[in-house]
Amino acid sequence: MKAQGLQFAIAAARIAHDDHGEDVVVLDLRGLTSIADFFVICTGTSDRQMRAIIDHIDEFAEDNGQRRFGIAGYETAQWILADYVDVVIHVFDAERRDYYDLELLWGDAPKVEWR
């Protein structure tokens, strides 16, 4: 299952990148927290684009038997969080990405090469 989480995180990062998400990062949280195994973080340039990234990741998840546990922020599209249990997707607008700075907060987490 852990390998599936990694594969899903990498696929989600590629989807976000293909949808023109900016500064896409995958953090490996295994051994650091029980919240999730991976965070996928990116910045969107518009509310429409941010929702499209989440929608496309959802489509991929459904096609691959991955269920979403929950979602927050979809309506306002300033910080959309989609929770797939092992993998949590964060799609931020630029202002909130800078403010919450998850990469600094989780600075001990290694970055995963997803390209």
PDB file of C-alpha atoms in Angstrom:
ATOM      1  CA  MET A   1       0.000   0.000   0.000  1.00  0.00           C
ATOM      2  CA  LYS A   2       2.882   2.400   0.725  1.00  0.00           C
ATOM      3  CA  ALA A   3       4.189   1.984  -2.808  1.00  0.00           C
ATOM      4  CA  GLN A   4       0.690   2.789  -4.052  1.00  0.00           C
ATOM      5  CA  GLY A   5       0.761   5.996  -2.008  1.00  0.00           C
ATOM      6  CA  LEU A   6       4.059   7.003  -3.570  1.00  0.00           C
ATOM      7  CA  GLN A   7       2.814   6.147  -7.056  1.00  0.00           C
ATOM      8  CA  PHE A   8      -0.385   8.110  -6.482  1.00  0.00           C
ATOM      9  CA  ALA A   9       1.542  11.122  -5.133  1.00  0.00           C
ATOM     10  CA  ILE A  10       3.814  11.132  -8.189  1.00  0.00           C
ATOM     11  CA  ALA A  11       0.860  10.782 -10.558  1.00  0.00           C
ATOM     12  CA  ALA A  12      -0.973  13.627  -8.780  1.00  0.00           C
ATOM     13  CA  ALA A  13       2.110  15.845  -9.063  1.00  0.00           C
ATOM     14  CA  ARG A  14       2.323  15.135 -12.783  1.00  0.00           C
ATOM     15  CA  ILE A  15      -1.373  15.909 -13.236  1.00  0.00           C
ATOM     16  CA  ALA A  16      -0.962  19.207 -11.368  1.00  0.00           C
ATOM     17  CA  HIS A  17       2.054  20.055 -13.533  1.00  0.00           C
ATOM     18  CA  ASP A  18       0.215  19.119 -16.745  1.00  0.00           C
ATOM     19  CA  ASP A  19      -2.645  21.412 -15.643  1.00  0.00           C
ATOM     20  CA  HIS A  20      -0.080  24.235 -15.333  1.00  0.00           C
ATOM     21  CA  GLY A  21       0.148  24.146 -11.541  1.00  0.00           C
ATOM     22  CA  GLU A  22       3.256  26.015 -10.486  1.00  0.00           C
ATOM     23  CA  ASP A  23       6.098  24.950  -8.196  1.00  0.00           C
ATOM     24  CA  VAL A  24       4.826  21.384  -7.729  1.00  0.00           C
ATOM     25  CA  VAL A  25       6.420  19.632  -4.756  1.00  0.00           C
ATOM     26  CA  VAL A  26       5.958  16.160  -3.253  1.00  0.00           C
ATOM     27  CA  LEU A  27       7.011  15.754   0.373  1.00  0.00           C
ATOM     28  CA  ASP A  28       7.668  12.332   1.913  1.00  0.00           C
ATOM     29  CA  LEU A  29       6.223  12.474   5.434  1.00  0.00           C
ATOM     30  CA  ARG A  30       6.688   8.802   6.267  1.00  0.00           C
ATOM     31  CA  GLY A  31       8.272   8.456   9.685  1.00  0.00           C
ATOM     32  CA  LEU A  32       7.550  12.104  10.544  1.00  0.00           C
ATOM     33  CA  THR A  33       3.793  12.075  11.164  1.00  0.00           C
ATOM     34  CA  SER A  34       0.728   9.877  11.055  1.00  0.00           C
ATOM     35  CA  ILE A  35      -1.257  12.573   9.193  1.00  0.00           C
ATOM     36  CA  ALA A  36      -0.315  11.213   5.773  1.00  0.00           C
ATOM     37  CA  ASP A  37       2.584   9.576   3.974  1.00  0.00           C
ATOM     38  CA  PHE A  38       2.881  12.231   1.266  1.00  0.00           C
ATOM     39  CA  PHE A  39       1.878  15.832   0.612  1.00  0.00           C
ATOM     40  CA  VAL A  40       1.548  17.076  -2.947  1.00  0.00           C
ATOM     41  CA  ILE A  41       1.725  20.876  -2.977  1.00  0.00           C
ATOM     42  CA  CYS A  42       1.300  23.290  -5.861  1.00  0.00           C
ATOM     43  CA  THR A  43       0.228  26.817  -6.663  1.00  0.00           C
ATOM     44  CA  GLY A  44      -2.654  27.637  -8.971  1.00  0.00           C
ATOM     45  CA  THR A  45      -3.065  30.865 -10.894  1.00  0.00           C
ATOM     46  CA  SER A  46      -6.884  31.051 -10.838  1.00  0.00           C
ATOM     47  CA  ASP A  47      -9.809  29.494  -9.000  1.00  0.00           C
ATOM     48  CA  ARG A  48     -10.883  27.713 -12.195  1.00  0.00           C
ATOM     49  CA  GLN A  49      -7.432  26.216 -12.700  1.00  0.00           C
ATOM     50  CA  MET A  50      -7.176  25.149  -9.042  1.00  0.00           C
ATOM     51  CA  ARG A  51     -10.507  23.315  -9.255  1.00  0.00           C
ATOM     52  CA  ALA A  52      -9.483  21.703 -12.553  1.00  0.00           C
ATOM     53  CA  ILE A  53      -6.315  20.316 -10.944  1.00  0.00           C
ATOM     54  CA  ILE A  54      -8.362  18.759  -8.138  1.00  0.00           C
ATOM     55  CA  ASP A  55     -11.002  17.472 -10.574  1.00  0.00           C
ATOM     56  CA  HIS A  56      -8.373  15.790 -12.752  1.00  0.00           C
ATOM     57  CA  ILE A  57      -6.646  14.217  -9.752  1.00  0.00           C
ATOM     58  CA  ASP A  58     -10.071  12.971  -8.589  1.00  0.00           C
ATOM     59  CA  GLU A  59     -10.730  11.424 -12.007  1.00  0.00           C
ATOM     60  CA  PHE A  60      -7.364   9.680 -11.931  1.00  0.00           C
ATOM     61  CA  ALA A  61      -8.008   8.481  -8.372  1.00  0.00           C
ATOM     62  CA  GLU A  62     -11.409   7.033  -9.261  1.00  0.00           C
ATOM     63  CA  ASP A  63     -10.007   5.309 -12.350  1.00  0.00           C
ATOM     64  CA  ASN A  64      -7.329   3.710 -10.148  1.00  0.00           C
ATOM     65  CA  GLY A  65      -9.451   2.640  -7.191  1.00  0.00           C
ATOM     66  CA  GLN A  66      -8.279   5.420  -4.876  1.00  0.00           C
ATOM     67  CA  ARG A  67     -11.044   6.961  -2.765  1.00  0.00           C
ATOM     68  CA  ARG A  68     -10.999  10.536  -1.550  1.00  0.00           C
ATOM     69  CA  PHE A  69     -11.662  10.755   2.175  1.00  0.00           C
ATOM     70  CA  GLY A  70     -12.529  14.457   2.200  1.00  0.00           C
ATOM     71  CA  ILE A  71     -12.106  17.839   0.590  1.00  0.00           C
ATOM     72  CA  ALA A  72     -12.007  21.400   1.896  1.00  0.00           C
ATOM     73  CA  GLY A  73     -11.799  24.801   0.246  1.00  0.00           C
ATOM     74  CA  TYR A  74     -13.147  23.794  -3.162  1.00  0.00           C
ATOM     75  CA  GLU A  75     -15.786  26.552  -3.200  1.00  0.00           C
ATOM     76  CA  THR A  76     -13.469  29.423  -2.300  1.00  0.00           C
ATOM     77  CA  ALA A  77     -10.431  28.017  -4.157  1.00  0.00           C
ATOM     78  CA  GLN A  78      -7.808  29.779  -2.091  1.00  0.00           C
ATOM     79  CA  TRP A  79      -6.425  26.605  -0.538  1.00  0.00           C
ATOM     80  CA  ILE A  80      -8.000  23.372  -1.718  1.00  0.00           C
ATOM     81  CA  LEU A  81      -7.107  20.342   0.360  1.00  0.00           C
ATOM     82  CA  ALA A  82      -8.040  16.883  -0.925  1.00  0.00           C
ATOM     83  CA  ASP A  83      -7.392  14.008   1.482  1.00  0.00           C
ATOM     84  CA  TYR A  84      -6.749  10.556   0.049  1.00  0.00           C
ATOM     85  CA  VAL A  85      -5.566   9.249   3.468  1.00  0.00           C
ATOM     86  CA  ASP A  86      -2.001   8.279   2.456  1.00  0.00           C
ATOM     87  CA  VAL A  87      -1.695  11.298   0.169  1.00  0.00           C
ATOM     88  CA  VAL A  88      -2.973  14.815   0.843  1.00  0.00           C
ATOM     89  CA  ILE A  89      -3.156  17.257  -2.053  1.00  0.00           C
ATOM     90  CA  HIS A  90      -2.734  20.994  -1.342  1.00  0.00           C
ATOM     91  CA  VAL A  91      -3.527  23.421  -4.166  1.00  0.00           C
ATOM     92  CA  PHE A  92      -2.903  26.983  -3.041  1.00  0.00           C
ATOM     93  CA  ASP A  93      -3.274  30.416  -4.516  1.00  0.00           C
ATOM     94  CA  ALA A  94       0.073  32.251  -4.368  1.00  0.00           C
ATOM     95  CA  GLU A  95      -0.783  34.366  -1.317  1.00  0.00           C
ATOM     96  CA  ARG A  96      -1.816  31.425   0.854  1.00  0.00           C
ATOM     97  CA  ARG A  97       1.060  29.248  -0.298  1.00  0.00           C
ATOM     98  CA  ASP A  98       3.490  31.926   0.864  1.00  0.00           C
ATOM     99  CA  TYR A  99       1.603  32.484   4.112  1.00  0.00           C
ATOM    100  CA  TYR A 100       1.245  28.842   5.210  1.00  0.00           C
ATOM    101  CA  ASP A 101       4.633  27.750   3.769  1.00  0.00           C
ATOM    102  CA  LEU A 102       4.142  24.008   4.230  1.00  0.00           C
ATOM    103  CA  GLU A 103       7.594  23.297   2.827  1.00  0.00           C
ATOM    104  CA  LEU A 104       9.140  25.255   5.702  1.00  0.00           C
ATOM    105  CA  LEU A 105       6.731  23.793   8.259  1.00  0.00           C
ATOM    106  CA  TRP A 106       7.617  20.277   7.077  1.00  0.00           C
ATOM    107  CA  GLY A 107      11.253  21.147   6.394  1.00  0.00           C
ATOM    108  CA  ASP A 108      12.475  17.763   7.699  1.00  0.00           C
ATOM    109  CA  ALA A 109      10.498  15.927   5.014  1.00  0.00           C
ATOM    110  CA  PRO A 110      12.519  14.859   1.998  1.00  0.00           C
ATOM    111  CA  LYS A 111      11.300  15.982  -1.406  1.00  0.00           C
ATOM    112  CA  VAL A 112      10.344  13.241  -3.845  1.00  0.00           C
ATOM    113  CA  GLU A 113      11.592  13.464  -7.422  1.00  0.00           C
ATOM    114  CA  TRP A 114       8.396  13.160  -9.469  1.00  0.00           C
ATOM    115  CA  ARG A 115       9.403  14.306 -12.972  1.00  0.00           C
TER     116      ARG A 115
END
